[in-house]
Structures are given as C-alpha cells and as structure tokens.
CSV table of C-alpha atoms and ligand atoms in Angstrom, one decimal:
chain,number,residue,atom,x,y,z
Z,1,UNK,CA,-0.5,-33.2,-5.0
Z,2,UNK,CA,0.3,-31.7,-8.4
Z,3,UNK,CA,0.6,-34.3,-11.0
Z,4,UNK,CA,3.2,-34.3,-13.9
Z,5,UNK,CA,1.8,-33.1,-17.2
Z,6,UNK,CA,2.5,-36.5,-18.5
Z,7,UNK,CA,0.3,-38.1,-15.8
Z,8,UNK,CA,-2.5,-35.7,-16.5
Z,9,UNK,CA,-2.7,-36.6,-20.1
Z,10,UNK,CA,-2.6,-40.7,-19.8
Z,11,UNK,CA,-5.7,-42.5,-20.4
Z,12,UNK,CA,-6.7,-45.5,-18.7
Z,13,UNK,CA,-6.6,-48.7,-20.6
Z,14,UNK,CA,-10.3,-48.7,-22.0
Z,15,UNK,CA,-10.6,-52.5,-22.2
Z,16,UNK,CA,-9.5,-52.7,-18.5
Z,17,UNK,CA,-12.0,-50.0,-17.5
Z,18,UNK,CA,-15.3,-52.0,-19.2
Z,19,UNK,CA,-14.1,-55.2,-17.6
Z,20,UNK,CA,-14.0,-53.6,-14.3
Z,21,UNK,CA,-17.4,-52.1,-14.8
Z,22,UNK,CA,-18.9,-55.5,-16.2
Z,23,UNK,CA,-17.1,-57.2,-13.1
Z,24,UNK,CA,-18.8,-54.5,-10.6
Z,25,UNK,CA,-22.2,-55.0,-11.8
Z,26,UNK,CA,-21.7,-58.8,-11.5
Z,27,UNK,CA,-20.6,-58.3,-7.9
Z,28,UNK,CA,-23.7,-56.1,-7.2
Z,29,UNK,CA,-25.7,-59.3,-8.4
Z,30,UNK,CA,-26.4,-58.2,-11.8
Z,31,UNK,CA,-26.2,-61.0,-14.3
Z,32,UNK,CA,-23.9,-59.4,-16.9
Z,33,UNK,CA,-22.3,-61.1,-20.0
Z,34,UNK,CA,-18.9,-60.0,-20.6
Z,35,UNK,CA,-17.4,-59.6,-24.0
Z,36,UNK,CA,-14.9,-57.1,-23.0
Z,37,UNK,CA,-11.9,-59.7,-22.3
Z,38,UNK,CA,-8.7,-59.4,-24.3
Z,39,UNK,CA,-7.4,-62.9,-23.0
Z,40,UNK,CA,-8.3,-66.5,-23.7
Z,41,UNK,CA,-10.7,-68.1,-21.4
Z,42,UNK,CA,-8.8,-71.6,-21.4
Z,43,UNK,CA,-6.5,-72.3,-18.3
Z,44,UNK,CA,-2.7,-72.4,-18.8
Z,45,UNK,CA,-2.0,-76.0,-20.4
Z,46,UNK,CA,-1.1,-78.5,-17.5
Z,47,UNK,CA,2.5,-79.4,-18.9
Z,48,UNK,CA,3.5,-75.6,-18.5
Z,49,UNK,CA,2.1,-75.5,-14.9
Z,50,UNK,CA,3.7,-78.6,-14.0
Z,51,UNK,CA,7.0,-77.6,-15.4
Z,52,UNK,CA,6.8,-74.2,-13.4
Z,53,UNK,CA,6.1,-75.8,-10.1
Z,54,UNK,CA,9.3,-77.6,-10.3
Z,55,UNK,CA,11.3,-74.3,-10.4
Z,56,UNK,CA,9.4,-73.0,-7.3
Z,57,UNK,CA,10.5,-76.0,-5.2
Z,58,UNK,CA,14.0,-76.1,-6.3
Z,59,UNK,CA,14.5,-72.6,-5.6
Z,60,UNK,CA,14.7,-70.6,-9.1
Z,61,UNK,CA,13.4,-67.8,-7.1
Z,62,UNK,CA,16.2,-64.9,-7.4
Z,63,UNK,CA,16.8,-62.2,-9.8
Z,64,UNK,CA,17.9,-63.1,-13.1
Z,65,UNK,CA,19.5,-61.1,-16.3
Z,66,UNK,CA,17.3,-58.1,-16.8
Z,67,UNK,CA,16.4,-58.8,-20.4
Z,68,UNK,CA,15.9,-62.5,-19.7
Z,69,UNK,CA,17.5,-66.0,-19.1
Z,70,UNK,CA,19.7,-67.5,-22.1
Z,71,UNK,CA,18.0,-70.7,-21.8
Z,72,UNK,CA,14.4,-68.8,-22.6
Z,73,UNK,CA,16.0,-66.8,-25.5
Z,74,UNK,CA,17.5,-70.3,-27.0
Z,75,UNK,CA,13.9,-71.7,-26.8
Z,76,UNK,CA,12.4,-68.5,-28.5
Z,77,UNK,CA,15.2,-68.6,-31.3
Z,78,UNK,CA,14.1,-72.3,-32.0
Z,79,UNK,CA,10.4,-71.5,-31.9
Z,80,UNK,CA,10.9,-68.7,-34.5
Z,81,UNK,CA,13.5,-70.9,-36.5
Z,82,UNK,CA,10.9,-73.9,-36.5
Z,83,UNK,CA,7.9,-71.9,-37.4
Z,84,UNK,CA,9.4,-69.2,-39.8
Z,85,UNK,CA,12.8,-70.4,-40.7
Z,86,UNK,CA,14.4,-67.2,-39.6
Z,87,UNK,CA,17.6,-67.2,-37.5
Z,88,UNK,CA,18.4,-64.8,-34.5
Z,89,UNK,CA,21.1,-65.1,-31.9
Z,90,UNK,CA,20.8,-64.4,-28.2
Z,91,UNK,CA,21.8,-60.7,-28.3
Z,92,UNK,CA,18.8,-60.3,-30.8
Z,93,UNK,CA,16.1,-61.5,-28.0
Z,94,UNK,CA,14.8,-59.2,-25.3
Z,95,UNK,CA,12.4,-60.9,-22.9
Z,96,UNK,CA,10.1,-58.7,-21.0
Z,97,UNK,CA,7.1,-58.5,-18.4
Z,98,UNK,CA,4.4,-59.1,-21.3
Z,99,UNK,CA,4.5,-58.0,-24.9
Z,100,UNK,CA,2.9,-54.7,-23.7
Z,101,UNK,CA,6.1,-54.2,-21.6
Z,102,UNK,CA,8.4,-55.1,-24.5
Z,103,UNK,CA,6.4,-52.5,-26.6
Z,104,UNK,CA,6.9,-49.8,-23.9
Z,105,UNK,CA,10.8,-50.5,-23.8
Z,106,UNK,CA,10.6,-50.6,-27.5
Z,107,UNK,CA,9.1,-47.1,-28.1
Z,108,UNK,CA,11.3,-45.5,-25.2
Z,109,UNK,CA,14.4,-46.9,-27.2
Z,110,UNK,CA,13.6,-45.8,-30.4
Z,111,UNK,CA,11.5,-42.4,-30.2
Z,112,UNK,CA,12.9,-39.0,-29.8
Z,113,UNK,CA,10.8,-36.0,-29.2
Z,114,UNK,CA,8.4,-35.3,-32.2
Z,115,UNK,CA,9.2,-38.5,-34.2
Z,116,UNK,CA,6.2,-39.7,-36.2
Z,117,UNK,CA,5.0,-43.2,-35.7
Z,118,UNK,CA,2.6,-44.5,-38.1
Z,119,UNK,CA,-0.4,-46.5,-36.5
Z,120,UNK,CA,-3.0,-48.0,-38.6
Z,121,UNK,CA,-6.3,-47.7,-37.0
Z,122,UNK,CA,-8.4,-49.7,-35.7
Z,123,UNK,CA,-5.4,-50.0,-33.4
Z,124,UNK,CA,-4.5,-51.7,-30.1
Z,125,UNK,CA,-5.3,-49.2,-27.5
Z,126,UNK,CA,-2.0,-49.0,-26.0
Z,127,UNK,CA,0.2,-47.9,-29.0
Z,128,UNK,CA,-0.7,-44.2,-29.3
Z,129,UNK,CA,-0.5,-44.0,-25.5
Z,130,UNK,CA,2.9,-45.7,-25.5
Z,131,UNK,CA,4.1,-43.3,-28.3
Z,132,UNK,CA,2.9,-40.3,-26.7
Z,133,UNK,CA,4.6,-41.5,-23.2
Z,134,UNK,CA,7.9,-41.6,-25.2
Z,135,UNK,CA,7.5,-38.3,-26.7
Z,136,UNK,CA,6.4,-39.1,-30.2
Z,137,UNK,CA,3.4,-38.2,-32.2
Z,138,UNK,CA,1.1,-41.1,-33.4
Z,139,UNK,CA,-0.2,-40.7,-36.9
Z,140,UNK,CA,-3.3,-42.6,-37.5
Z,141,UNK,CA,-4.0,-44.3,-40.6
Z,142,UNK,CA,-7.7,-44.9,-40.8
Z,143,UNK,CA,-8.8,-48.1,-42.4
Z,144,UNK,CA,-12.4,-49.2,-43.1
Z,145,UNK,CA,-14.8,-52.3,-43.1
Z,146,UNK,CA,-15.0,-52.2,-47.0
Z,147,UNK,CA,-11.3,-52.7,-47.4
Z,148,UNK,CA,-11.0,-55.4,-44.5
Z,149,UNK,CA,-9.5,-52.7,-42.0
Z,150,UNK,CA,-6.2,-53.2,-44.1
Z,151,UNK,CA,-3.8,-50.4,-44.8
Z,152,UNK,CA,-2.1,-50.0,-48.2
Z,153,UNK,CA,0.9,-48.0,-49.9
Z,154,UNK,CA,-1.3,-45.0,-51.0
Z,155,UNK,CA,-2.5,-44.5,-47.3
Z,156,UNK,CA,1.1,-45.1,-46.4
Z,157,UNK,CA,2.5,-42.4,-48.8
Z,158,UNK,CA,-0.3,-39.9,-47.8
Z,159,UNK,CA,0.9,-40.1,-44.2
Z,160,UNK,CA,4.6,-40.0,-44.8
Z,161,UNK,CA,6.7,-36.8,-43.8
Z,162,UNK,CA,10.2,-36.1,-43.1
Z,163,UNK,CA,9.6,-36.9,-39.5
Z,164,UNK,CA,8.3,-40.4,-39.8
Z,165,UNK,CA,10.5,-43.1,-38.3
Z,166,UNK,CA,8.4,-46.1,-37.4
Z,167,UNK,CA,5.5,-48.2,-38.5
Z,168,UNK,CA,3.6,-50.3,-36.2
Z,169,UNK,CA,1.8,-53.3,-37.7
Z,170,UNK,CA,-0.3,-55.9,-36.0
Z,171,UNK,CA,-1.8,-58.9,-37.7
Z,172,UNK,CA,-3.8,-60.8,-37.1
Z,173,UNK,CA,-5.2,-57.6,-35.6
Z,174,UNK,CA,-6.6,-56.9,-32.2
Z,175,UNK,CA,-9.6,-55.3,-32.6
Z,176,UNK,CA,-10.6,-56.5,-36.0
Z,177,UNK,CA,-9.0,-60.1,-36.3
Z,178,UNK,CA,-7.9,-58.9,-40.1
Z,179,UNK,CA,-4.7,-60.3,-41.3
Z,180,UNK,CA,-2.5,-59.7,-44.5
Z,181,UNK,CA,-1.3,-62.0,-47.3
Z,182,UNK,CA,2.1,-62.0,-48.9
Z,183,UNK,CA,1.3,-59.7,-51.6
Z,184,UNK,CA,-0.1,-57.1,-49.2
Z,185,UNK,CA,2.9,-57.6,-46.9
Z,186,UNK,CA,5.5,-57.1,-49.9
Z,187,UNK,CA,3.7,-53.9,-51.0
Z,188,UNK,CA,4.0,-52.3,-47.3
Z,189,UNK,CA,7.7,-53.9,-47.2
Z,190,UNK,CA,8.7,-51.8,-50.4
Z,191,UNK,CA,7.4,-48.8,-49.0
Z,192,UNK,CA,9.2,-49.2,-45.6
Z,193,UNK,CA,12.5,-50.0,-47.6
Z,194,UNK,CA,12.3,-47.0,-50.1
Z,195,UNK,CA,11.6,-44.7,-47.2
Z,196,UNK,CA,14.2,-46.3,-44.7
Z,197,UNK,CA,11.5,-46.8,-41.9
Z,198,UNK,CA,11.6,-49.1,-38.8
Z,199,UNK,CA,8.8,-51.6,-38.5
Z,200,UNK,CA,7.6,-52.9,-35.1
Z,201,UNK,CA,5.5,-55.9,-35.9
Z,202,UNK,CA,3.3,-57.3,-33.1
Z,203,UNK,CA,2.6,-60.7,-34.1
Z,204,UNK,CA,1.2,-61.8,-30.7
Z,205,UNK,CA,-2.1,-63.6,-32.7
Z,206,UNK,CA,0.1,-65.3,-35.3
Z,207,UNK,CA,-1.1,-68.8,-34.0
Z,208,UNK,CA,-4.6,-67.9,-33.8
Z,209,UNK,CA,-5.8,-68.2,-37.5
Z,210,UNK,CA,-8.8,-69.7,-39.0
Z,211,UNK,CA,-10.0,-71.5,-42.3
Z,212,UNK,CA,-6.3,-72.8,-43.2
Z,213,UNK,CA,-4.8,-69.3,-43.3
Z,214,UNK,CA,-0.9,-69.3,-42.8
Z,215,UNK,CA,0.7,-66.4,-40.8
Z,216,UNK,CA,3.6,-64.8,-42.8
Z,217,UNK,CA,6.0,-63.3,-40.2
Z,218,UNK,CA,7.1,-59.9,-41.4
Z,219,UNK,CA,11.0,-60.3,-41.2
Z,220,UNK,CA,10.5,-63.2,-43.5
Z,221,UNK,CA,9.7,-61.2,-46.4
Z,222,UNK,CA,13.4,-60.4,-46.9
Z,223,UNK,CA,16.9,-59.9,-45.3
Z,224,UNK,CA,16.7,-56.1,-45.5
Z,225,UNK,CA,13.0,-56.1,-44.1
Z,226,UNK,CA,14.5,-58.6,-41.3
Z,227,UNK,CA,17.1,-55.9,-40.4
Z,228,UNK,CA,14.5,-53.0,-40.0
Z,229,UNK,CA,12.0,-55.0,-38.1
Z,230,UNK,CA,11.6,-55.7,-34.5
Z,231,UNK,CA,9.1,-58.6,-34.1
Z,232,UNK,CA,7.2,-58.6,-30.7
Z,233,UNK,CA,5.2,-61.8,-29.5
Z,234,UNK,CA,4.6,-63.5,-26.4
Z,235,UNK,CA,3.0,-66.3,-24.5
Z,236,UNK,CA,-0.2,-64.7,-23.4
Z,237,UNK,CA,-2.5,-65.3,-26.4
Z,238,UNK,CA,-1.2,-68.5,-27.8
Z,239,UNK,CA,-0.8,-70.3,-24.4
Z,240,UNK,CA,-3.2,-68.7,-22.5
Z,241,UNK,CA,-0.5,-67.1,-20.1
Z,242,UNK,CA,-1.8,-63.7,-19.5
Z,243,UNK,CA,-1.1,-63.5,-15.9
Z,244,UNK,CA,2.3,-64.9,-16.2
Z,245,UNK,CA,3.5,-61.9,-18.0
Z,246,UNK,CA,6.3,-63.0,-20.4
Z,247,UNK,CA,6.7,-61.2,-24.0
Z,248,UNK,CA,9.7,-60.9,-26.1
Z,249,UNK,CA,11.3,-58.9,-29.0
Z,250,UNK,CA,13.5,-60.2,-31.8
Z,251,UNK,CA,15.7,-57.8,-33.9
Z,252,UNK,CA,18.4,-55.5,-33.8
Z,253,UNK,CA,20.9,-56.2,-31.1
Z,254,UNK,CA,21.6,-52.3,-30.2
Z,255,UNK,CA,18.0,-51.6,-29.8
Z,256,UNK,CA,17.4,-54.7,-27.9
Z,257,UNK,CA,20.4,-53.9,-25.5
Z,258,UNK,CA,19.1,-50.6,-24.8
Z,259,UNK,CA,15.7,-52.1,-23.9
Z,260,UNK,CA,17.4,-54.5,-21.7
Z,261,UNK,CA,19.1,-51.4,-19.8
Z,262,UNK,CA,15.8,-49.6,-19.6
Z,263,UNK,CA,14.5,-52.9,-17.6
Z,264,UNK,CA,17.8,-52.9,-15.6
Z,265,UNK,CA,16.7,-49.5,-14.5
Z,266,UNK,CA,13.1,-49.9,-13.9
Z,267,UNK,CA,11.4,-53.4,-13.6
Z,268,UNK,CA,14.4,-55.7,-13.5
Z,269,UNK,CA,14.0,-59.1,-14.7
Z,270,UNK,CA,10.6,-60.6,-15.8
Z,271,UNK,CA,9.4,-63.0,-13.0
Z,272,UNK,CA,12.0,-66.0,-12.9
Z,273,UNK,CA,9.3,-68.8,-12.8
Z,274,UNK,CA,7.5,-67.3,-15.7
Z,275,UNK,CA,10.5,-67.4,-17.5
Z,276,UNK,CA,10.7,-71.1,-17.0
Z,277,UNK,CA,7.3,-71.6,-17.7
Z,278,UNK,CA,7.7,-69.8,-20.9
Z,279,UNK,CA,10.4,-72.3,-21.8
Z,280,UNK,CA,8.0,-75.1,-21.7
Z,281,UNK,CA,5.4,-73.2,-23.5
Z,282,UNK,CA,7.7,-72.7,-26.5
Z,283,UNK,CA,9.7,-75.8,-26.6
Z,284,UNK,CA,7.1,-78.4,-25.0
Z,285,UNK,CA,4.1,-79.9,-26.7
Z,286,UNK,CA,2.2,-77.7,-29.0
Z,287,UNK,CA,-0.8,-79.8,-29.2
Z,288,UNK,CA,-3.1,-77.7,-26.9
Z,289,UNK,CA,-2.8,-74.6,-29.4
Z,290,UNK,CA,-4.8,-76.2,-32.3
Z,291,UNK,CA,-7.4,-77.3,-30.2
Z,292,UNK,CA,-8.1,-73.8,-28.7
Z,293,UNK,CA,-8.0,-72.5,-32.1
Z,294,UNK,CA,-10.7,-74.9,-33.3
Z,295,UNK,CA,-12.9,-74.0,-30.5
Z,296,UNK,CA,-12.4,-70.3,-31.3
Z,297,UNK,CA,-13.3,-71.0,-34.8
Z,298,UNK,CA,-16.6,-72.4,-34.2
Z,299,UNK,CA,-17.5,-69.4,-31.9
Z,300,UNK,CA,-16.4,-67.0,-34.4
Z,301,UNK,CA,-18.7,-68.7,-37.0
Z,302,UNK,CA,-21.5,-68.6,-34.9
Z,303,UNK,CA,-21.1,-64.9,-33.8
Z,304,UNK,CA,-20.7,-63.8,-37.3
Z,305,UNK,CA,-23.6,-65.6,-38.7
Z,306,UNK,CA,-25.8,-64.4,-35.9
Z,307,UNK,CA,-24.6,-60.7,-36.1
Z,308,UNK,CA,-25.1,-60.6,-39.6
Z,309,UNK,CA,-28.8,-61.9,-39.3
Z,310,UNK,CA,-29.3,-59.1,-36.8
Z,311,UNK,CA,-31.2,-55.8,-37.9
Z,312,UNK,CA,-28.6,-53.1,-38.3
Z,313,UNK,CA,-25.4,-54.8,-37.8
Z,314,UNK,CA,-22.7,-55.6,-40.4
Z,315,UNK,CA,-20.0,-57.8,-39.2
Z,316,UNK,CA,-16.6,-58.5,-41.3
Z,317,UNK,CA,-15.6,-62.4,-40.8
Z,318,UNK,CA,-12.2,-61.9,-39.4
Z,319,UNK,CA,-9.4,-64.5,-40.3
Z,320,UNK,CA,-7.6,-64.5,-37.1
Z,321,UNK,CA,-7.4,-63.4,-33.2
Z,322,UNK,CA,-10.7,-63.7,-31.1
Z,323,UNK,CA,-12.6,-60.4,-31.7
Z,324,UNK,CA,-15.2,-59.3,-34.0
Z,325,UNK,CA,-15.6,-55.6,-34.7
Z,326,UNK,CA,-19.1,-55.1,-36.2
Z,327,UNK,CA,-20.4,-51.7,-37.8
Z,328,UNK,CA,-23.1,-50.6,-35.7
Z,329,UNK,CA,-23.2,-47.0,-37.3
Z,330,UNK,CA,-26.7,-47.7,-38.6
Z,331,UNK,CA,-28.0,-47.0,-35.0
Z,332,UNK,CA,-26.7,-43.6,-34.8
Z,333,UNK,CA,-29.6,-41.0,-34.6
Z,334,UNK,CA,-32.1,-43.9,-33.3
Z,335,UNK,CA,-33.9,-43.4,-30.1
Z,336,UNK,CA,-34.6,-45.5,-26.8
Z,337,UNK,CA,-36.5,-44.3,-23.9
Z,338,UNK,CA,-35.4,-40.7,-23.7
Z,339,UNK,CA,-32.1,-41.3,-25.0
Z,340,UNK,CA,-30.4,-40.9,-28.7
Z,341,UNK,CA,-27.6,-43.1,-29.7
Z,342,UNK,CA,-24.9,-40.9,-31.5
Z,343,UNK,CA,-21.5,-43.0,-31.3
Z,344,UNK,CA,-20.1,-46.2,-30.2
Z,345,UNK,CA,-19.9,-45.1,-26.6
Z,346,UNK,CA,-23.8,-44.5,-26.6
Z,347,UNK,CA,-24.2,-47.9,-28.2
Z,348,UNK,CA,-22.0,-49.7,-25.5
Z,349,UNK,CA,-23.9,-48.0,-22.7
Z,350,UNK,CA,-27.3,-49.0,-24.3
Z,351,UNK,CA,-26.2,-52.5,-24.5
Z,352,UNK,CA,-25.0,-52.6,-20.9
Z,353,UNK,CA,-28.0,-51.0,-19.5
Z,354,UNK,CA,-30.6,-52.4,-21.5
Z,355,UNK,CA,-29.3,-56.0,-22.3
Z,356,UNK,CA,-26.7,-56.4,-19.7
Z,357,UNK,CA,-23.9,-57.2,-22.2
Z,358,UNK,CA,-20.4,-55.7,-21.8
Z,359,UNK,CA,-18.8,-54.8,-25.1
Z,360,UNK,CA,-16.1,-52.3,-25.7
Z,361,UNK,CA,-16.8,-49.1,-27.9
Z,362,UNK,CA,-14.7,-48.9,-31.2
Z,363,UNK,CA,-13.8,-45.3,-30.4
Z,364,UNK,CA,-11.2,-46.6,-28.0
Z,365,UNK,CA,-9.5,-48.5,-31.1
Z,366,UNK,CA,-9.7,-45.2,-33.1
Z,367,UNK,CA,-13.2,-46.5,-34.9
Z,368,UNK,CA,-16.3,-45.1,-33.7
Z,369,UNK,CA,-18.6,-47.0,-36.2
Z,370,UNK,CA,-17.8,-50.3,-34.5
Z,371,UNK,CA,-17.8,-52.1,-31.1
Z,372,UNK,CA,-15.6,-54.8,-30.2
Z,373,UNK,CA,-17.1,-58.2,-29.0
Z,374,UNK,CA,-14.3,-60.8,-27.8
Z,375,UNK,CA,-15.4,-64.4,-28.3
Z,376,UNK,CA,-12.9,-65.5,-25.4
Z,377,UNK,CA,-15.7,-66.7,-23.5
Z,378,UNK,CA,-17.9,-69.9,-23.3
Z,379,UNK,CA,-20.3,-70.8,-25.9
Z,380,UNK,CA,-23.1,-70.8,-23.6
Z,381,UNK,CA,-22.4,-67.3,-22.6
Z,382,UNK,CA,-21.8,-66.2,-26.4
Z,383,UNK,CA,-25.3,-67.7,-27.3
Z,384,UNK,CA,-27.0,-65.8,-24.1
Z,385,UNK,CA,-25.1,-62.7,-24.9
Z,386,UNK,CA,-25.9,-62.5,-28.9
Z,387,UNK,CA,-29.8,-63.4,-28.0
Z,388,UNK,CA,-29.8,-60.5,-25.6
Z,389,UNK,CA,-28.4,-58.2,-28.1
Z,390,UNK,CA,-30.7,-59.4,-30.8
Z,391,UNK,CA,-33.7,-59.1,-28.5
Z,392,UNK,CA,-33.1,-55.7,-27.2
Z,393,UNK,CA,-32.4,-54.4,-30.8
Z,394,UNK,CA,-35.7,-56.0,-31.7
Z,395,UNK,CA,-37.7,-54.7,-28.9
Z,396,UNK,CA,-36.8,-51.1,-30.0
Z,397,UNK,CA,-36.5,-51.2,-33.6
Z,398,UNK,CA,-36.9,-54.6,-35.1
L,401,PLP,C1,-2.8,-58.9,-25.6
L,401,PLP,C2,-2.0,-57.9,-26.7
L,401,PLP,C3,-0.8,-57.4,-26.3
L,401,PLP,C4,-0.1,-57.5,-25.0
L,401,PLP,O1,0.0,-58.7,-24.4
L,401,PLP,P1,0.9,-59.1,-22.9
L,401,PLP,O2,2.1,-60.0,-23.5
L,401,PLP,O3,-0.1,-59.8,-22.3
L,401,PLP,O4,1.5,-58.0,-22.6
L,401,PLP,C5,0.0,-56.9,-27.3
L,401,PLP,N1,-0.5,-56.5,-28.5
L,401,PLP,C6,-1.7,-57.0,-28.6
L,401,PLP,C7,-2.3,-56.4,-30.1
L,401,PLP,C8,-2.7,-57.4,-27.7
L,401,PLP,O5,-3.9,-57.9,-28.2
C-alpha cells in the first residue's frame, strides 16, 4: 500500500528502538546491560496502586470528559500552588495520555504551516518530530558541554525570524540533566516577552534535582510570562508511573480547550483508573519522591566519577533528571578490529557489540559528540556496565 508522505518521513522513537534491540539480545540469551531506559526503575508507590484498585472494584470504568476529570484537575492545581505558588483554574488544565500526548496536542493546537519552533539541542527526541507532524519547522539551537548545554539570549536572537512562534524549554533536561537558575531564565524570559513568543515548558523532571538545587517553574517568573507559557508535566517520572499514561498542560484556556477538542476526536479521555491513580500521586503522601531522588543522586555520583576517570570520556555532572550525556568524540577516527569509529552511532554499536552495553547515540538528540546513559537502573547493573565500558576501552586503546 502507498503510505502518506507524512508516514514515510516519520522517524521511529530512537530510545524505544535501542531498548528493543537490547531486549532482543537479552531474549537470545546474551547478557546485555541496558542503559537506554527513559523511565525510573522503581515501582509505582504502594499508596497509589492501592487507591487505584478501589476504582476498578467500584466501577469507575466508563468514559470521562475528554480533557480529564475535574477532581484530577483540582489536585493538579493544588500541587502547582503548593510547589510554586501559582494559581490556575480548571479551564486552564488539560489532562492527556502522558506528557508526550499532551505535547502532541499542544503542537497541533498552536502550529500553522511553516511556523518556526525554537528547540534547544540536545533535545528530547519527540519535539522536532511532533513539530514536523504539525506542519511546523523545528529550528535547532545547538548548545555544547562547555556552557553546560544551556541556551542564552545571543543564541536565541541569532535564530529569530518573523516566522518564529514558539520556544520549547525542557529543564532539567532529557538527555543532558542540565537545568537553569533564575537569572538565566529571566534572560530567556525577556527575549520571549520582547518578541511576543509562546513558551512550551516541559518540566517533567522538576522533582528530580540534586545537591539542593531548587527548581524554578517558568511561569513563576512574572505574570506576563505565565500568560504566554504552557507548562507541561505529568506523573511518569516523579511517581514512577510511565505505564499509567497521565500528563497535563497548564495555561491559556483557549489553547487548552482546543487540545481537549483534539482528544475528543482522537483518543477521548485518558484511562479513567489512571486519572484516579494520578489524584493520589499529586494529593497523597510525597514521601517516596525524595527517597528516589537520593538513590538517583548516589548513582549519578558514582557514574560521573567513574566516567571521568575513563580514558577518552568527558562527562558533565548534571544537576537533575536521570541521565548523563558524556562526550565521546575523542574516539572518532579510532580503529578496532577492521572498523573505524566516526560518530556516536558507531560508538554505540561498538559498546553494544563489544561490551554488551546498550546506550543511546547522541545524534538522536541532535548532538553527535555524545552518548546518553540512563542511570534509572540498579547500582549492581551500573557498576557492571561501567566496568565493561572501561574494560573494552582499555583493551583497545588504554
Ligand atoms: C519522559 C518524557 C516525556 C513524556 O512523558 P510521558 O508523560 O510518559 O509521556 C516528555 N518529555 C520529556 C523530556 C521526557 O523525558
């Protein structure tokens, strides 16, 4: 059958591809250490699961409003109020089937053909694809490790045209773990206000921060910024609930009601039981979150120490999320067996074939000098995986 032009141009999600390849190798009996995962390895907290089961038993199993139930919207409003002292009403909250779906509807609701969307790189893999699906043009702002993978006013100014409509922010960042302080955000905010842009701020890692860093929610900066920002978050990362599929947007009610209409004509509501579970996640005990963050922090410390001791690898110590994004470009041009490493994909295949360690090539995030290593996996696996990387590098070049 003849596919549409859109379907032909679509890229499969890179992180899902590498995770699948590692799973296949495992199924074939090969002992692979997987550093590809984009989800916490912890189980969903007990109180959330228990709460959700009740609603299976009492029959909360029918369609709900397409953009989510009021009770969940209220628990999100209270959580944002408590965390950031920001006030939203229920018309300013949209609930979708995960933050990915929320972002998809958001780009569909905002983008006209050829509108330009500024996306800092390294970026989360789905932003450029979702912008393209909506008919927009992703404009990539390249950052580097020397400036901790952060954008600044000058870079923004250099990328601005009369077609620029949206700036996408994601901090703490997937894949770099980098985050912004208030001064840096204010600089970005003044550019946004001056040029009348809309900001999509994906803050899904807001609770996963280390060394006492405090997250600043973008709409917190001032009232004008709050009015032109759509905040995106969800339960996947903070509460280890990736499979439940609940994400939300907070912001302009016209945009959000368009997003609800889109859901009404495509997915309908996010799963009824998952919406109930999310109420407990946002309103119930928050005690599990700092425990998880503490565990992530010790893994991060270990990985960064070890990688920076490894020949040829330079690794920034990230402030948040659960990834490191080391620079491996010093291996470009090096040979092993009859092969030569020329880019991050070659290096990733080298690690998978020679060391049985799965990582994600940086090129998928718009940065070919790096690889992404997720530490959302056990300390035992982390130690074994890092050891294998060190051993194989030493074997060939150490
Ligand atoms: C995981 C992730 C998402 C999507 O999360 P879901 O709510 O599970 O769809 C969105 N943005 C970033 C940056 C992520 O890492």
